[in-house]
């Protein structure tokens, strides 16, 4: 039987790295993709060592907004069936929106980082998805459901509509497509140096469970959706937010 293969974008840090480790512990060979070679290489080495599986994680440096760079991912897959694609790349990109040109650049940057990366990676790997049984998982954000992030909220919300279409297209091949929508998750690079003690406390207070999320919380949701147990779950948005936004 072929080894199981997972591809995780934005896999060098935070949620992506936690997802990669969870999948390695489930027996997958994992390919992490991102733009920073040093960060990816360090993550691949650490996760492989922590899981006791030499070379369980391999890294590919690629800008997923550039169609020509997707060939690097395909070369690393090497013609093997791909069982799981986790589209985690993205983030909030600021910018000067005081002019129309600035607003256009800001919106394009957020759409490229959060939507185009997922579309191009998924489309590149679509022929390789295992049939039956493949999984496509998109990492969105609570901002898509409650707003507050401007262009970032809109970009993440776009993933939801696309996931519904993709689930319908791939369903006949028994490939599932789902979205994981995290709430506030600490211990990531998302906020950079923008997070304050007050901001952290406010976000924790908005939950029903009285704590911030951790990358492992999101990784466990992805792990479930990637598993055979979730074979009858598709076209869904799974909120993992401590109750800060109730089910919609």
mmCIF file of C-alpha atoms in Angstrom:
data_model
loop_
_atom_site.group_PDB
_atom_site.id
_atom_site.type_symbol
_atom_site.label_atom_id
_atom_site.label_comp_id
_atom_site.label_asym_id
_atom_site.label_seq_id
_atom_site.Cartn_x
_atom_site.Cartn_y
_atom_site.Cartn_z
ATOM 1 C CA UNK A 1 0.000 0.000 0.000
ATOM 2 C CA UNK A 2 1.250 3.499 -0.830
ATOM 3 C CA UNK A 3 2.428 5.634 2.066
ATOM 4 C CA UNK A 4 -0.038 8.331 2.995
ATOM 5 C CA UNK A 5 0.975 11.815 1.880
ATOM 6 C CA UNK A 6 -0.160 15.184 3.244
ATOM 7 C CA UNK A 7 0.727 18.650 1.989
ATOM 8 C CA UNK A 8 0.470 21.566 4.440
ATOM 9 C CA UNK A 9 0.948 25.158 3.328
ATOM 10 C CA UNK A 10 2.245 27.681 5.836
ATOM 11 C CA UNK A 11 3.689 24.690 7.654
ATOM 12 C CA UNK A 12 6.759 26.244 9.207
ATOM 13 C CA UNK A 13 5.252 27.803 12.330
ATOM 14 C CA UNK A 14 2.145 28.036 14.494
ATOM 15 C CA UNK A 15 -0.965 26.233 13.322
ATOM 16 C CA UNK A 16 0.694 24.833 10.191
ATOM 17 C CA UNK A 17 3.557 23.270 12.120
ATOM 18 C CA UNK A 18 1.131 21.819 14.676
ATOM 19 C CA UNK A 19 -0.961 20.317 11.864
ATOM 20 C CA UNK A 20 2.129 18.829 10.255
ATOM 21 C CA UNK A 21 3.179 17.202 13.532
ATOM 22 C CA UNK A 22 -0.294 15.794 14.182
ATOM 23 C CA UNK A 23 -0.383 14.221 10.737
ATOM 24 C CA UNK A 24 3.107 12.773 11.109
ATOM 25 C CA UNK A 25 2.009 11.140 14.373
ATOM 26 C CA UNK A 26 -0.879 9.611 12.414
ATOM 27 C CA UNK A 27 1.581 8.054 10.005
ATOM 28 C CA UNK A 28 1.593 10.520 7.109
ATOM 29 C CA UNK A 29 4.614 11.647 5.162
ATOM 30 C CA UNK A 30 4.185 15.416 5.258
ATOM 31 C CA UNK A 31 5.346 18.068 2.838
ATOM 32 C CA UNK A 32 5.358 21.568 4.319
ATOM 33 C CA UNK A 33 5.326 24.529 1.939
ATOM 34 C CA UNK A 34 6.135 28.168 2.578
ATOM 35 C CA UNK A 35 8.324 31.080 1.559
ATOM 36 C CA UNK A 36 11.024 30.966 4.263
ATOM 37 C CA UNK A 37 13.550 28.215 3.648
ATOM 38 C CA UNK A 38 15.256 28.464 7.046
ATOM 39 C CA UNK A 39 11.988 28.344 8.989
ATOM 40 C CA UNK A 40 10.667 25.399 6.971
ATOM 41 C CA UNK A 41 13.899 23.431 7.255
ATOM 42 C CA UNK A 42 14.037 23.929 11.022
ATOM 43 C CA UNK A 43 10.401 22.844 11.406
ATOM 44 C CA UNK A 44 10.886 19.760 9.244
ATOM 45 C CA UNK A 45 13.940 18.698 11.240
ATOM 46 C CA UNK A 46 12.305 19.336 14.615
ATOM 47 C CA UNK A 47 9.031 17.557 13.861
ATOM 48 C CA UNK A 48 10.758 14.548 12.321
ATOM 49 C CA UNK A 49 13.021 14.254 15.361
ATOM 50 C CA UNK A 50 10.224 14.763 17.899
ATOM 51 C CA UNK A 51 8.120 12.080 16.212
ATOM 52 C CA UNK A 52 11.006 9.650 15.892
ATOM 53 C CA UNK A 53 10.604 9.344 12.115
ATOM 54 C CA UNK A 54 13.615 10.463 10.121
ATOM 55 C CA UNK A 55 12.621 12.526 7.082
ATOM 56 C CA UNK A 56 8.909 12.260 7.918
ATOM 57 C CA UNK A 57 8.611 15.949 7.047
ATOM 58 C CA UNK A 58 10.107 17.506 3.953
ATOM 59 C CA UNK A 59 10.077 21.178 3.046
ATOM 60 C CA UNK A 60 9.522 23.023 -0.213
ATOM 61 C CA UNK A 61 10.140 26.739 -0.541
ATOM 62 C CA UNK A 62 7.544 28.276 -2.841
ATOM 63 C CA UNK A 63 5.458 31.415 -3.148
ATOM 64 C CA UNK A 64 2.014 29.937 -3.720
ATOM 65 C CA UNK A 65 0.736 33.133 -5.330
ATOM 66 C CA UNK A 66 3.070 32.446 -8.270
ATOM 67 C CA UNK A 67 1.690 29.696 -10.558
ATOM 68 C CA UNK A 68 5.158 28.861 -11.875
ATOM 69 C CA UNK A 69 6.411 27.953 -8.410
ATOM 70 C CA UNK A 70 3.759 25.249 -7.943
ATOM 71 C CA UNK A 71 5.981 22.967 -10.040
ATOM 72 C CA UNK A 72 8.288 22.747 -7.008
ATOM 73 C CA UNK A 73 5.472 21.226 -4.960
ATOM 74 C CA UNK A 74 4.558 18.756 -7.690
ATOM 75 C CA UNK A 75 8.190 17.708 -8.033
ATOM 76 C CA UNK A 76 8.409 17.044 -4.302
ATOM 77 C CA UNK A 77 5.202 14.975 -4.373
ATOM 78 C CA UNK A 78 6.889 12.916 -7.039
ATOM 79 C CA UNK A 79 3.801 11.397 -8.602
ATOM 80 C CA UNK A 80 2.487 9.859 -5.385
ATOM 81 C CA UNK A 81 -1.224 10.056 -4.539
ATOM 82 C CA UNK A 82 -1.939 12.932 -2.143
ATOM 83 C CA UNK A 83 -4.277 12.014 0.700
ATOM 84 C CA UNK A 84 -4.612 15.379 2.445
ATOM 85 C CA UNK A 85 -4.131 19.007 1.399
ATOM 86 C CA UNK A 86 -4.251 21.556 4.217
ATOM 87 C CA UNK A 87 -4.414 25.138 2.965
ATOM 88 C CA UNK A 88 -3.116 27.069 5.941
ATOM 89 C CA UNK A 89 -1.012 29.784 4.259
ATOM 90 C CA UNK A 90 -2.204 33.345 4.719
ATOM 91 C CA UNK A 91 -2.569 36.038 7.309
ATOM 92 C CA UNK A 92 -3.617 39.615 7.887
ATOM 93 C CA UNK A 93 -1.671 42.042 5.699
ATOM 94 C CA UNK A 94 -1.857 45.688 6.588
ATOM 95 C CA UNK A 95 -1.289 48.618 4.279
ATOM 96 C CA UNK A 96 -2.049 52.234 3.514
ATOM 97 C CA UNK A 97 -5.695 52.421 2.464
ATOM 98 C CA UNK A 98 -5.855 56.227 2.401
ATOM 99 C CA UNK A 99 -5.884 56.295 -1.397
ATOM 100 C CA UNK A 100 -7.701 54.205 -3.994
ATOM 101 C CA UNK A 101 -4.382 52.815 -5.184
ATOM 102 C CA UNK A 102 -3.470 51.896 -1.611
ATOM 103 C CA UNK A 103 -6.842 50.267 -1.014
ATOM 104 C CA UNK A 104 -6.499 48.249 -4.220
ATOM 105 C CA UNK A 105 -3.027 47.044 -3.242
ATOM 106 C CA UNK A 106 -4.209 46.176 0.277
ATOM 107 C CA UNK A 107 -7.163 44.141 -0.955
ATOM 108 C CA UNK A 108 -5.162 42.355 -3.641
ATOM 109 C CA UNK A 109 -2.471 41.432 -1.132
ATOM 110 C CA UNK A 110 -4.975 39.929 1.307
ATOM 111 C CA UNK A 111 -6.866 38.068 -1.421
ATOM 112 C CA UNK A 112 -3.649 36.720 -2.883
ATOM 113 C CA UNK A 113 -2.266 35.594 0.481
ATOM 114 C CA UNK A 114 -5.435 33.960 1.754
ATOM 115 C CA UNK A 115 -7.409 32.863 -1.312
ATOM 116 C CA UNK A 116 -5.101 32.557 -4.300
ATOM 117 C CA UNK A 117 -2.574 30.481 -2.354
ATOM 118 C CA UNK A 118 -5.296 27.953 -1.497
ATOM 119 C CA UNK A 119 -6.762 27.902 -4.987
ATOM 120 C CA UNK A 120 -3.455 27.402 -6.773
ATOM 121 C CA UNK A 121 -2.149 24.735 -4.397
ATOM 122 C CA UNK A 122 -5.410 22.795 -4.516
ATOM 123 C CA UNK A 123 -5.744 23.052 -8.283
ATOM 124 C CA UNK A 124 -2.133 21.962 -8.776
ATOM 125 C CA UNK A 125 -2.660 18.900 -6.580
ATOM 126 C CA UNK A 126 -6.223 18.153 -7.671
ATOM 127 C CA UNK A 127 -5.271 15.463 -10.221
ATOM 128 C CA UNK A 128 -3.105 13.765 -7.589
ATOM 129 C CA UNK A 129 -5.762 13.619 -4.856
ATOM 130 C CA UNK A 130 -6.449 10.062 -3.780
ATOM 131 C CA UNK A 131 -9.683 8.711 -5.212
ATOM 132 C CA UNK A 132 -11.591 7.683 -3.194
ATOM 133 C CA UNK A 133 -10.688 9.146 0.182
ATOM 134 C CA UNK A 134 -8.809 12.390 -0.468
ATOM 135 C CA UNK A 135 -9.226 15.352 1.848
ATOM 136 C CA UNK A 136 -9.023 19.099 1.183
ATOM 137 C CA UNK A 137 -9.052 21.284 4.289
ATOM 138 C CA UNK A 138 -9.063 25.081 4.270
ATOM 139 C CA UNK A 139 -8.027 27.119 7.310
ATOM 140 C CA UNK A 140 -10.236 30.189 7.572
ATOM 141 C CA UNK A 141 -10.831 32.510 10.533
ATOM 142 C CA UNK A 142 -13.494 33.621 12.958
ATOM 143 C CA UNK A 143 -13.141 36.982 11.180
ATOM 144 C CA UNK A 144 -14.952 35.472 8.193
ATOM 145 C CA UNK A 145 -18.017 34.869 10.367
ATOM 146 C CA UNK A 146 -18.141 37.985 12.523
ATOM 147 C CA UNK A 147 -16.159 40.564 10.524
ATOM 148 C CA UNK A 148 -13.709 42.985 12.040
ATOM 149 C CA UNK A 149 -10.817 42.316 9.692
ATOM 150 C CA UNK A 150 -11.765 44.241 6.571
ATOM 151 C CA UNK A 151 -10.050 42.743 3.536
ATOM 152 C CA UNK A 152 -8.798 39.830 5.648
ATOM 153 C CA UNK A 153 -12.351 38.966 6.774
ATOM 154 C CA UNK A 154 -13.580 39.117 3.179
ATOM 155 C CA UNK A 155 -10.733 36.939 1.935
ATOM 156 C CA UNK A 156 -11.330 34.274 4.556
ATOM 157 C CA UNK A 157 -15.077 34.343 3.883
ATOM 158 C CA UNK A 158 -14.336 33.719 0.204
ATOM 159 C CA UNK A 159 -12.818 30.376 1.187
ATOM 160 C CA UNK A 160 -16.189 29.263 2.552
ATOM 161 C CA UNK A 161 -18.070 29.802 -0.700
ATOM 162 C CA UNK A 162 -15.299 28.181 -2.706
ATOM 163 C CA UNK A 163 -15.246 25.186 -0.348
ATOM 164 C CA UNK A 164 -18.945 24.570 -0.987
ATOM 165 C CA UNK A 165 -18.386 24.542 -4.753
ATOM 166 C CA UNK A 166 -15.292 22.359 -4.471
ATOM 167 C CA UNK A 167 -17.090 19.885 -2.208
ATOM 168 C CA UNK A 168 -19.800 19.481 -4.848
ATOM 169 C CA UNK A 169 -17.237 18.995 -7.598
ATOM 170 C CA UNK A 170 -15.119 16.436 -5.753
ATOM 171 C CA UNK A 171 -17.890 14.622 -3.893
ATOM 172 C CA UNK A 172 -18.521 12.068 -6.668
ATOM 173 C CA UNK A 173 -14.892 10.946 -6.245
ATOM 174 C CA UNK A 174 -15.464 10.623 -2.483
ATOM 175 C CA UNK A 175 -13.066 13.461 -1.776
ATOM 176 C CA UNK A 176 -14.216 15.696 1.056
ATOM 177 C CA UNK A 177 -13.699 19.457 1.346
ATOM 178 C CA UNK A 178 -14.108 21.262 4.659
ATOM 179 C CA UNK A 179 -13.147 24.499 6.402
ATOM 180 C CA UNK A 180 -11.678 24.909 9.880
ATOM 181 C CA UNK A 181 -12.363 28.377 11.275
ATOM 182 C CA UNK A 182 -10.131 29.205 14.263
ATOM 183 C CA UNK A 183 -10.898 31.835 16.838
ATOM 184 C CA UNK A 184 -8.194 33.560 18.853
ATOM 185 C CA UNK A 185 -5.099 31.346 18.885
ATOM 186 C CA UNK A 186 -2.078 32.305 20.945
ATOM 187 C CA UNK A 187 1.507 31.174 20.269
ATOM 188 C CA UNK A 188 1.463 32.005 16.564
ATOM 189 C CA UNK A 189 3.013 34.745 14.436
ATOM 190 C CA UNK A 190 -0.382 36.096 13.392
ATOM 191 C CA UNK A 191 -0.398 39.231 15.523
ATOM 192 C CA UNK A 192 3.347 39.828 15.438
ATOM 193 C CA UNK A 193 4.096 42.590 17.951
ATOM 194 C CA UNK A 194 0.564 44.012 17.741
ATOM 195 C CA UNK A 195 -0.910 41.932 20.579
ATOM 196 C CA UNK A 196 -1.106 43.621 23.984
ATOM 197 C CA UNK A 197 -1.943 42.171 27.381
ATOM 198 C CA UNK A 198 -5.278 43.987 27.192
ATOM 199 C CA UNK A 199 -6.000 42.601 23.734
ATOM 200 C CA UNK A 200 -5.213 39.091 24.874
ATOM 201 C CA UNK A 201 -7.451 39.414 27.944
ATOM 202 C CA UNK A 202 -10.324 40.806 25.847
ATOM 203 C CA UNK A 203 -10.160 37.899 23.421
ATOM 204 C CA UNK A 204 -9.996 35.320 26.197
ATOM 205 C CA UNK A 205 -12.970 36.964 27.929
ATOM 206 C CA UNK A 206 -14.986 36.615 24.714
ATOM 207 C CA UNK A 207 -14.755 32.816 24.873
ATOM 208 C CA UNK A 208 -17.044 30.551 26.872
ATOM 209 C CA UNK A 209 -14.182 28.386 28.095
ATOM 210 C CA UNK A 210 -12.005 31.158 29.506
ATOM 211 C CA UNK A 211 -8.791 30.510 27.612
ATOM 212 C CA UNK A 212 -7.012 31.261 24.377
ATOM 213 C CA UNK A 213 -6.801 28.622 21.714
ATOM 214 C CA UNK A 214 -3.523 26.892 20.952
ATOM 215 C CA UNK A 215 -2.171 25.615 17.634
ATOM 216 C CA UNK A 216 -2.781 22.056 18.836
ATOM 217 C CA UNK A 217 -6.505 22.801 19.203
ATOM 218 C CA UNK A 218 -6.714 23.607 15.509
ATOM 219 C CA UNK A 219 -4.458 20.718 14.568
ATOM 220 C CA UNK A 220 -6.783 18.265 16.292
ATOM 221 C CA UNK A 221 -9.747 19.569 14.288
ATOM 222 C CA UNK A 222 -7.769 19.158 11.073
ATOM 223 C CA UNK A 223 -6.685 15.712 12.211
ATOM 224 C CA UNK A 224 -10.313 14.665 12.584
ATOM 225 C CA UNK A 225 -11.342 15.992 9.176
ATOM 226 C CA UNK A 226 -8.350 14.216 7.602
ATOM 227 C CA UNK A 227 -9.271 10.902 9.210
ATOM 228 C CA UNK A 228 -11.484 8.077 7.919
ATOM 229 C CA UNK A 229 -13.914 8.978 10.735
ATOM 230 C CA UNK A 230 -14.846 12.140 8.812
ATOM 231 C CA UNK A 231 -15.630 10.442 5.529
ATOM 232 C CA UNK A 232 -19.283 11.556 5.691
ATOM 233 C CA UNK A 233 -18.416 15.180 6.529
ATOM 234 C CA UNK A 234 -18.021 17.544 3.592
ATOM 235 C CA UNK A 235 -18.921 21.111 2.676
ATOM 236 C CA UNK A 236 -18.844 22.147 6.342
ATOM 237 C CA UNK A 237 -17.306 24.996 8.345
ATOM 238 C CA UNK A 238 -16.014 23.813 11.720
ATOM 239 C CA UNK A 239 -15.588 26.674 14.194
ATOM 240 C CA UNK A 240 -12.829 26.121 16.755
ATOM 241 C CA UNK A 241 -13.130 29.266 18.818
ATOM 242 C CA UNK A 242 -13.930 28.460 22.435
ATOM 243 C CA UNK A 243 -17.512 29.612 21.914
ATOM 244 C CA UNK A 244 -16.661 33.200 20.958
ATOM 245 C CA UNK A 245 -18.932 32.759 17.935
ATOM 246 C CA UNK A 246 -21.699 30.215 18.230
ATOM 247 C CA UNK A 247 -22.579 27.780 15.465
ATOM 248 C CA UNK A 248 -23.792 29.259 12.169
#
